[in-house]
Coordinates of C-alpha atoms in Angstrom, one line a residue:
X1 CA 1.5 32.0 29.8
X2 CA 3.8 30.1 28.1
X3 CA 5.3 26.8 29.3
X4 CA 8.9 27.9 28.1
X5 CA 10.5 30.8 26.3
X6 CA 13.4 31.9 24.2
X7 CA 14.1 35.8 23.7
X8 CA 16.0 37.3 20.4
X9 CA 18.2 39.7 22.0
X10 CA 20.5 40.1 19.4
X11 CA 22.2 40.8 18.1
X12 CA 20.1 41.3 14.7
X13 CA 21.0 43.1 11.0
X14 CA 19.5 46.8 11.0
X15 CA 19.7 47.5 6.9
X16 CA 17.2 50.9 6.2
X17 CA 15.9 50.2 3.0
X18 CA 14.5 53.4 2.0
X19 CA 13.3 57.0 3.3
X20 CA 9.6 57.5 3.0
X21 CA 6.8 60.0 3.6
X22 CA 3.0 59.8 3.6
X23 CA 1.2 61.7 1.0
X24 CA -1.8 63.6 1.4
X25 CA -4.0 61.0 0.3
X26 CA -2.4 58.3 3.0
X27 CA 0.2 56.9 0.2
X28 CA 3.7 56.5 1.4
X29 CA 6.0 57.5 -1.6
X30 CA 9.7 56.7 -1.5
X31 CA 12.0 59.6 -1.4
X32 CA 15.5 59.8 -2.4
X33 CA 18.8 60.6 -0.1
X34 CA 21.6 58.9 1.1
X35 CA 20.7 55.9 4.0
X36 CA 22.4 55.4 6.6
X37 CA 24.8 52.4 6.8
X38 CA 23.8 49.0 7.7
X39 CA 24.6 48.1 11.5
X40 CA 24.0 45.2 14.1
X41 CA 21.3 46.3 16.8
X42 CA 20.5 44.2 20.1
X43 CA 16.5 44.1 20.8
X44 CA 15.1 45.8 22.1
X45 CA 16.7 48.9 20.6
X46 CA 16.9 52.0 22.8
X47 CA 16.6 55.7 22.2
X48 CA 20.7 56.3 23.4
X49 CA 21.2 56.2 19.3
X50 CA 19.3 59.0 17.5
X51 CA 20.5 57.7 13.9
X52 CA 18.4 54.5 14.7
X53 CA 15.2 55.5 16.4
X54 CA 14.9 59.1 14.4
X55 CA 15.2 57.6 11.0
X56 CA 12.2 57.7 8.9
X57 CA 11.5 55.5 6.2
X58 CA 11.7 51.6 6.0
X59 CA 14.1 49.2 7.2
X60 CA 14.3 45.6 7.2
X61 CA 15.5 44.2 11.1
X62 CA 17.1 40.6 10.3
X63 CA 17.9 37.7 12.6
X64 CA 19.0 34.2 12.3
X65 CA 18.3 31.4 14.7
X66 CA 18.3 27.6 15.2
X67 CA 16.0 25.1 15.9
X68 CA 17.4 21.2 16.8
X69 CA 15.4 20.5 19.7
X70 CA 12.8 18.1 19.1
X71 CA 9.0 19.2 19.9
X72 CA 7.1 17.1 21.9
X73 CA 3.7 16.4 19.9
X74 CA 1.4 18.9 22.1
X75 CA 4.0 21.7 21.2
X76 CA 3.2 24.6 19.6
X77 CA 5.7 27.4 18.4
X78 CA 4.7 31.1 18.5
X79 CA 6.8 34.3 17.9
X80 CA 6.1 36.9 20.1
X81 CA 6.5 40.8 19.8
X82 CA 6.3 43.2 22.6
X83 CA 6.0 46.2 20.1
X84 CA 6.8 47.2 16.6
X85 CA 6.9 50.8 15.5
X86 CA 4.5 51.7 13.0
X87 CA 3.9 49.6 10.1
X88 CA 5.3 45.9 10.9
X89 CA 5.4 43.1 8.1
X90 CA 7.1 39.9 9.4
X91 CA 8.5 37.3 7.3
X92 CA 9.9 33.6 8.4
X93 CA 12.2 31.7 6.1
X94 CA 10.9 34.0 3.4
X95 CA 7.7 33.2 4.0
X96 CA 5.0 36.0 5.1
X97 CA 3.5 35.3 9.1
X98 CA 1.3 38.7 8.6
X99 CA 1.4 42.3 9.3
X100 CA 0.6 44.6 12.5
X101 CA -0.1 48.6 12.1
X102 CA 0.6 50.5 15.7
X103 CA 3.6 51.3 17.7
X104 CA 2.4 50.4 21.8
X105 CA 0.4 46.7 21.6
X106 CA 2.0 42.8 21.3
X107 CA 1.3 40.6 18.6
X108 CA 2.2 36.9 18.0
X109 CA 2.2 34.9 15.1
X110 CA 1.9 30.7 15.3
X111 CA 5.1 29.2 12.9
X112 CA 5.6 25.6 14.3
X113 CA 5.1 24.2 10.7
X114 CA 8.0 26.8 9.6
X115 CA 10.8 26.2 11.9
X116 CA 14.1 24.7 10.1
X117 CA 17.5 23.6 11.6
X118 CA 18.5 27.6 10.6
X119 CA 15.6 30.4 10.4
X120 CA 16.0 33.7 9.3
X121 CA 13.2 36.1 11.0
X122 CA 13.0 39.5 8.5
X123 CA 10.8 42.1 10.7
X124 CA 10.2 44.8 7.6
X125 CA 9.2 48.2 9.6
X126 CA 8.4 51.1 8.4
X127 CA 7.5 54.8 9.8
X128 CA 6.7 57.4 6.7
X129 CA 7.7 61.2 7.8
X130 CA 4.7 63.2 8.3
X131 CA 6.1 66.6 6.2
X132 CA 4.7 69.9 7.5
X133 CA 1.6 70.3 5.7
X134 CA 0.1 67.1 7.0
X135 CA 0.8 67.9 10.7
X136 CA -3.4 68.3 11.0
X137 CA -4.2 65.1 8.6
X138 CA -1.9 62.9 10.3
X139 CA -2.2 58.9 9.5
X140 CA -0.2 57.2 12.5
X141 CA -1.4 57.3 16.3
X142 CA 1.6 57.5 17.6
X143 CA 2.0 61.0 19.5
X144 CA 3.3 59.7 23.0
X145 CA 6.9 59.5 24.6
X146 CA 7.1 55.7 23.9
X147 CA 7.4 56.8 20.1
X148 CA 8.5 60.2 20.0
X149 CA 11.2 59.7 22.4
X150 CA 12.0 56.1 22.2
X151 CA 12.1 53.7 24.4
X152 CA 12.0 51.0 21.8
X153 CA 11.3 51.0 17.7
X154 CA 11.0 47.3 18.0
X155 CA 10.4 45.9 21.3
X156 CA 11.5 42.3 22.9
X157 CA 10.8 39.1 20.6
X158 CA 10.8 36.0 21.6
X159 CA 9.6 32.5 21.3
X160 CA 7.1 31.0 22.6
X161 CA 5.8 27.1 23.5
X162 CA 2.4 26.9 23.9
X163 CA 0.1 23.7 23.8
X164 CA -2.2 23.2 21.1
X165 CA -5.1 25.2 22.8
X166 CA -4.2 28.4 24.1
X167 CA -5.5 31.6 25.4
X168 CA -5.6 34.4 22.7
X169 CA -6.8 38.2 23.9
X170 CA -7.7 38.7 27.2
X171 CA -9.5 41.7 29.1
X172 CA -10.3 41.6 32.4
X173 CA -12.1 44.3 34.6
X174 CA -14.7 44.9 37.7
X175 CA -17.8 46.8 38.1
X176 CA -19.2 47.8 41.9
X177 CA -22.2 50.1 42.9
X178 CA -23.8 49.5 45.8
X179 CA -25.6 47.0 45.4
X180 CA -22.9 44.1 43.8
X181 CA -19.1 43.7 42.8
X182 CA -18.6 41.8 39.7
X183 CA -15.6 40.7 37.9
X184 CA -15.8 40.5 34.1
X185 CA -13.7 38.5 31.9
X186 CA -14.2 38.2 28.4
X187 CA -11.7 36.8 25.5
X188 CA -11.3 33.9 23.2
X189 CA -9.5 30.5 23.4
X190 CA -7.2 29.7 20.5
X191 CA -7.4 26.0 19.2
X192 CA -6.2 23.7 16.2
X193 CA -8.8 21.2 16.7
X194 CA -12.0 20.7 18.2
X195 CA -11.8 19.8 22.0
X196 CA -13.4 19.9 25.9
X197 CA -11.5 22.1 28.5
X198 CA -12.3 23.4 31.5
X199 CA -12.2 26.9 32.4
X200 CA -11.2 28.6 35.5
X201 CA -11.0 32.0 37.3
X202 CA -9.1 32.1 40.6
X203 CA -9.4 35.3 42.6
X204 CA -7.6 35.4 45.6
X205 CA -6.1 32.0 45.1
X206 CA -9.9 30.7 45.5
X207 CA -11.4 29.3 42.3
X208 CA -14.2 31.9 41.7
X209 CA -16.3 30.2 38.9
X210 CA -15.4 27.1 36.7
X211 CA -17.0 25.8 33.3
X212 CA -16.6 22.9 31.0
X213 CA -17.0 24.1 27.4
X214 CA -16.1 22.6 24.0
X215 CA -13.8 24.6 22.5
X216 CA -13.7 24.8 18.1
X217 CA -11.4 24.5 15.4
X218 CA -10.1 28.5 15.0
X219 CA -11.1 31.1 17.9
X220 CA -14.1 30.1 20.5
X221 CA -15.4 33.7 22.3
X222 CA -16.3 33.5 26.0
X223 CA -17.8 36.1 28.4
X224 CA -17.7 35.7 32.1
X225 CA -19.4 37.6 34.6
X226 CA -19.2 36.3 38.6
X227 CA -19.8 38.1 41.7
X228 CA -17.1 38.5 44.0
X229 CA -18.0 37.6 47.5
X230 CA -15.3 39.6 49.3
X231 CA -13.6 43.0 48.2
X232 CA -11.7 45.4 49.6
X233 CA -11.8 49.1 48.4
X234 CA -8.7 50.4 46.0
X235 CA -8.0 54.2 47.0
X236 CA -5.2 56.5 47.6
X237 CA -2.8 55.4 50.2
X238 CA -0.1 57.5 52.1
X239 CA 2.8 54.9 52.4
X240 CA 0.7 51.9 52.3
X241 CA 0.4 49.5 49.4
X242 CA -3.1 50.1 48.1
X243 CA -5.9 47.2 48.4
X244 CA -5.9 45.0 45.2
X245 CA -6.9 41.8 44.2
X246 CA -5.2 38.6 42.7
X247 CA -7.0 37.0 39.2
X248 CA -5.8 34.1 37.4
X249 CA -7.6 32.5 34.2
X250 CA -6.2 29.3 33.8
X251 CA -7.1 26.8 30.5
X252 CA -7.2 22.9 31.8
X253 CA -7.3 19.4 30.0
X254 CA -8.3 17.5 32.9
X255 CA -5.0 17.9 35.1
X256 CA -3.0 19.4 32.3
X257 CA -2.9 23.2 32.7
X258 CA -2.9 24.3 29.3
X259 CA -2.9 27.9 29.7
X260 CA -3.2 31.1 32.2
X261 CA -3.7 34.4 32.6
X262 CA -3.4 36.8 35.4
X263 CA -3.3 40.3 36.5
X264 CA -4.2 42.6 39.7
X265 CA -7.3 44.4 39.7
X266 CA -9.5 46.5 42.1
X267 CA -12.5 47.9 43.0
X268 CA -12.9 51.7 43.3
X269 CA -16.0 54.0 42.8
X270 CA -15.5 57.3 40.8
X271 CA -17.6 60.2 39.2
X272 CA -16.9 63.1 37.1
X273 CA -18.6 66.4 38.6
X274 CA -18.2 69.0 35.7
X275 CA -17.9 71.9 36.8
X276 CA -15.1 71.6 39.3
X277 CA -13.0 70.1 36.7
X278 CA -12.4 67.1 39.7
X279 CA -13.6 63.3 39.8
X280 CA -14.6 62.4 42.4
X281 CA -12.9 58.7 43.5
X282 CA -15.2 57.3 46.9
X283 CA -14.6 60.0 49.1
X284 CA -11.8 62.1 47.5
X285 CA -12.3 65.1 45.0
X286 CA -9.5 64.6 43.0
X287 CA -9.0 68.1 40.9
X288 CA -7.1 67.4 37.5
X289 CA -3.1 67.4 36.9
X290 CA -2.9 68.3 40.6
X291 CA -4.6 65.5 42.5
X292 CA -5.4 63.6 39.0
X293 CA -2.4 63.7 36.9
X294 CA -2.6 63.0 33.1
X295 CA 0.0 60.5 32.2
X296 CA 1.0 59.6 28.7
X297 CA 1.1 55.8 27.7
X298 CA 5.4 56.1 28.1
X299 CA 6.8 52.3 27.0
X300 CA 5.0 49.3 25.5
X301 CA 2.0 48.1 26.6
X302 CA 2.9 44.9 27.8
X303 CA 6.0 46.7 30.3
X304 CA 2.9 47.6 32.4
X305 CA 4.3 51.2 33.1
X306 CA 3.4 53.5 34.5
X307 CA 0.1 52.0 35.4
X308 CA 1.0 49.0 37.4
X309 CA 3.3 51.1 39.9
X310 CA -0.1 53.5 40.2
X311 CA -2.2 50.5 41.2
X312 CA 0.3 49.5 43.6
X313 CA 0.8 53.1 45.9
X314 CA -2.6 54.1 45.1
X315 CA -2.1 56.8 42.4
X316 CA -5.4 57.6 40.5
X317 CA -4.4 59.2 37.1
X318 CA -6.4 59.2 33.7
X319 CA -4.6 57.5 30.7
X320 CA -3.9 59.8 27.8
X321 CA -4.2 57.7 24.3
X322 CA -1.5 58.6 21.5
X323 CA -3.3 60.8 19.5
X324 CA -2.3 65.3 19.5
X325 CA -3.6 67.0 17.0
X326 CA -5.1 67.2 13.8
X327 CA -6.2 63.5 11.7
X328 CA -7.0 62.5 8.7
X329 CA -11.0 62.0 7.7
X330 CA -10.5 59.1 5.5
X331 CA -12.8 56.2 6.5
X332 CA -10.8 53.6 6.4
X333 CA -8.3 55.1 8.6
X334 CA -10.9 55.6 11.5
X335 CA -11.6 52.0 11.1
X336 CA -8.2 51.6 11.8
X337 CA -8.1 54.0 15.0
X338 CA -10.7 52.4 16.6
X339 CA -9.5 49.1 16.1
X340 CA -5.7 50.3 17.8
X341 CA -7.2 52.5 20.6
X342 CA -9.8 49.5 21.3
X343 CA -6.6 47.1 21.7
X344 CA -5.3 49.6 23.7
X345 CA -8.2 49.9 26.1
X346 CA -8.8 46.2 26.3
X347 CA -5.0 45.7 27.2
X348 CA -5.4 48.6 30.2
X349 CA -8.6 48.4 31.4
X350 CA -8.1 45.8 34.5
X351 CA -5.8 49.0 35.9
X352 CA -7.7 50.4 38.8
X353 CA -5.3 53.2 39.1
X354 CA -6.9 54.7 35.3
X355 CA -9.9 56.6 36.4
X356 CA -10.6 57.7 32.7
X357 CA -9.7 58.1 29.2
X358 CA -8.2 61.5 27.0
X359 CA -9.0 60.2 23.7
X360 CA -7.8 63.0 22.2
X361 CA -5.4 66.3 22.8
X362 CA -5.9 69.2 20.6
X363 CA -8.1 68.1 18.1
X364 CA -8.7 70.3 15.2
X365 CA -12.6 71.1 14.3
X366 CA -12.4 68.2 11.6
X367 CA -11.7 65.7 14.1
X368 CA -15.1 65.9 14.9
X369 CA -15.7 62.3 13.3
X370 CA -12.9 60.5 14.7
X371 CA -13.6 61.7 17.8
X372 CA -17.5 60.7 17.8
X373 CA -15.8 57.0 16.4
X374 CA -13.2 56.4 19.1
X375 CA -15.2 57.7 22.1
X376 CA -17.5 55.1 20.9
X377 CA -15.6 52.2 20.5
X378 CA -14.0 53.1 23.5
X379 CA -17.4 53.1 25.6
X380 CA -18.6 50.0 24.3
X381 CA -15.7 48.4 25.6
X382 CA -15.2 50.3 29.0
X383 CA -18.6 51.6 30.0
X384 CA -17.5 52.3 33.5
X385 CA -15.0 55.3 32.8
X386 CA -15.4 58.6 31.3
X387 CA -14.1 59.6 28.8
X388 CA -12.4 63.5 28.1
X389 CA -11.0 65.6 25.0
X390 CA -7.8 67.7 25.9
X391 CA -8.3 71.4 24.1
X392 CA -4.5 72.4 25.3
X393 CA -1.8 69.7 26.3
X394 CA -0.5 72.3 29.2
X395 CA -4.1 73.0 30.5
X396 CA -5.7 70.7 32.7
X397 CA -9.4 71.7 31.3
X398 CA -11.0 68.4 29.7
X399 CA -14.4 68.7 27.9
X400 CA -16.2 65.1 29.1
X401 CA -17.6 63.3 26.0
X402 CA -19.0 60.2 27.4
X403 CA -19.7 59.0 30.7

């Protein structure tokens, strides 16, 4: 949570650069034709103009802004991005922050030591066209409304003042049989120089566990787990708000708050029974797409939606990730895949409303691999769902892979 903000609406320079398609091999190769002509866009861009959002190729988003406040010496400037559409390659005063492959997760980059009186932020994206013949080797995870049909190529930017120790990723979730309720929080703590902080967790507006730890130069890892003396059971609710609980990670210097966290999570038992193609959530039989609807990640991750209006009435659906289809077998893009649908699943997983995870509509038999790999990566990070394949996107048959 930042201490202050500052969003890049707009409006920005939209130049396309060049149309592009991926090759067989996982190349992108320029192709020729005429581009469309440079415009100014406001962020984040919406799907109301088909010449932006349906262009394929690479084009360079551009946006100039000043800096003349002076930063107090704990400040620390970050750029934020909600989402960026496929390949991203950011560039501050000409000088490179990084790049960021997948269209549906934030990103930030730190640039205190870059800022001038007059910046110019370049955001380079690119998404190749997939031609026909590739349409069962595809090399982007993007088959989901939030790409297909829009909302957003590039999503909200901003800045963002942190202090010099800072939260980085964050997932938070809860595991209850009957015999304990835990809350797990696990994540790393983001810091220029080596330092004590206290860390808290605050369930219910009542501090839950607290630690002093010494914190390192570059990324410190820490896993929490704590029982949770009092819960109340998330289920579906007929006009009632459904039972969920209130966590806050906060980041303290003695009585300096130097960063938090927080989300909603509850506490929910649920089963798959196989063959009456239901789970079973405490003492409902929830059949799928009636009772159990499949529900495509449909905007940005960090939006929250639809997920967060689930948890709130008490909708139970499972999460369908971005991939339809065939893929292609290349190593080094399953890497990749795992690494975008783990983000992905670390991101969601504190949703009580997501009883389980499609990895994957209509695979093709050589998706075999991929499949094996992200179902995987997938239960080593969420061990507590199950996890489906979807033959046929209009059939509500899944085939479980891992539970």
């Amino acid at each position: 949570m930042p201490e202050d903000s500052i969003r890049l609406l707009g409006p920005w320079e939209w130049q396309p650069l060049a149309r592009t398609a991926l090759r067989a091999d996982g190349q992108v190769e320029t192709l020729g034709g005429e581009l469309p002509a440079p415009r100014r866009v406001w962020i984040p861009i919406r799907s109301a103009d088909p010449e932006i959002t349906h262009f394929r190729g690479r084009v360079l988003y551009r946006r100039y802004f000043h800096w003349v406040s002076k930063l107090d010496y704990w400040e620390r400037i970050w750029i934020y991005f909600e989402s960026a559409d496929y390949f991203a390659r950011v560039r501050l005063n000409d000088v490179p922050l990084g790049e960021h492959e997948g269209p549906l997760d934030p990103f930030t980059f730190p640039i205190t030591a870059l800022l001038q009186k007059r910046n110019c932020l370049e955001v380079e994206l690119e998404v190749p066209d997939t031609p026909i013949t590739l349409q069962h080797a595809k090399w982007m995870l993007r088959e989901t409304p939030a790409c297909v049909n829009g909302p957003a190529i590039l999503g909200e930017v901003r800045l963002e003042v942190f202090h010099p120790v800072r939260f980085g990723e964050v997932s938070v979730w809860t595991e209850w049989s009957t015999t304990r309720a835990l809350l797990h929080v696990q994540g790393k703590i983001l810091a220029e120089a080596a330092s004590d902080c206290e860390l808290y967790v605050v369930y219910d507006n009542h501090t839950l566990h607290y630690q002093r730890l010494t914190v390192q130069v570059g990324q410190t890892p820490f896993s929490i787990e704590v029982p949770c003396p009092r819960i109340y059971v998330w289920d579906m609710q007929e006009g009632q708000p459904a039972a969920r609980h209130y966590v806050q990670l906060e980041l303290a210097d003695r009585s300096v708050l130097l960063d938090a966290r927080y989300c909603y999570v509850g506490f929910r038992r649920c089963s798959w029974e196989e063959n009456k193609q239901a789970i079973r959530l405490n003492e409902h039989l929830l059949h799928v797409g009636t009772t159990l609807p499949i529900v495509d990640i449909q905007t940005p991750v960090a939006e929250g939606k639809p997920f967060e209006s689930a948890d709130e009435i008490g909708q139970p659906v499972l999460c369908r990730l971005p991939l339809r289809g065939g893929y292609a077998t290349d190593d080094a893009f399953i890497q990749r895949a795992q690494q975008q649908v783990g983000r992905l699943v670390l991101l969601l997983q504190h949703h009580p409303s997501i009883l389980g995870w499609v990895v994957h509509t209509e695979p093709q038999p050589h998706d075999a691999a991929l499949d094996a790999a992200l179902s995987q990566a997938i239960h080593r990070l969420d061990p507590e769902r199950s996890i489906f394949i979807q033959p046929e996107a209009n059939s509500p048959e899944l085939i479980l892979v891992r539970t």
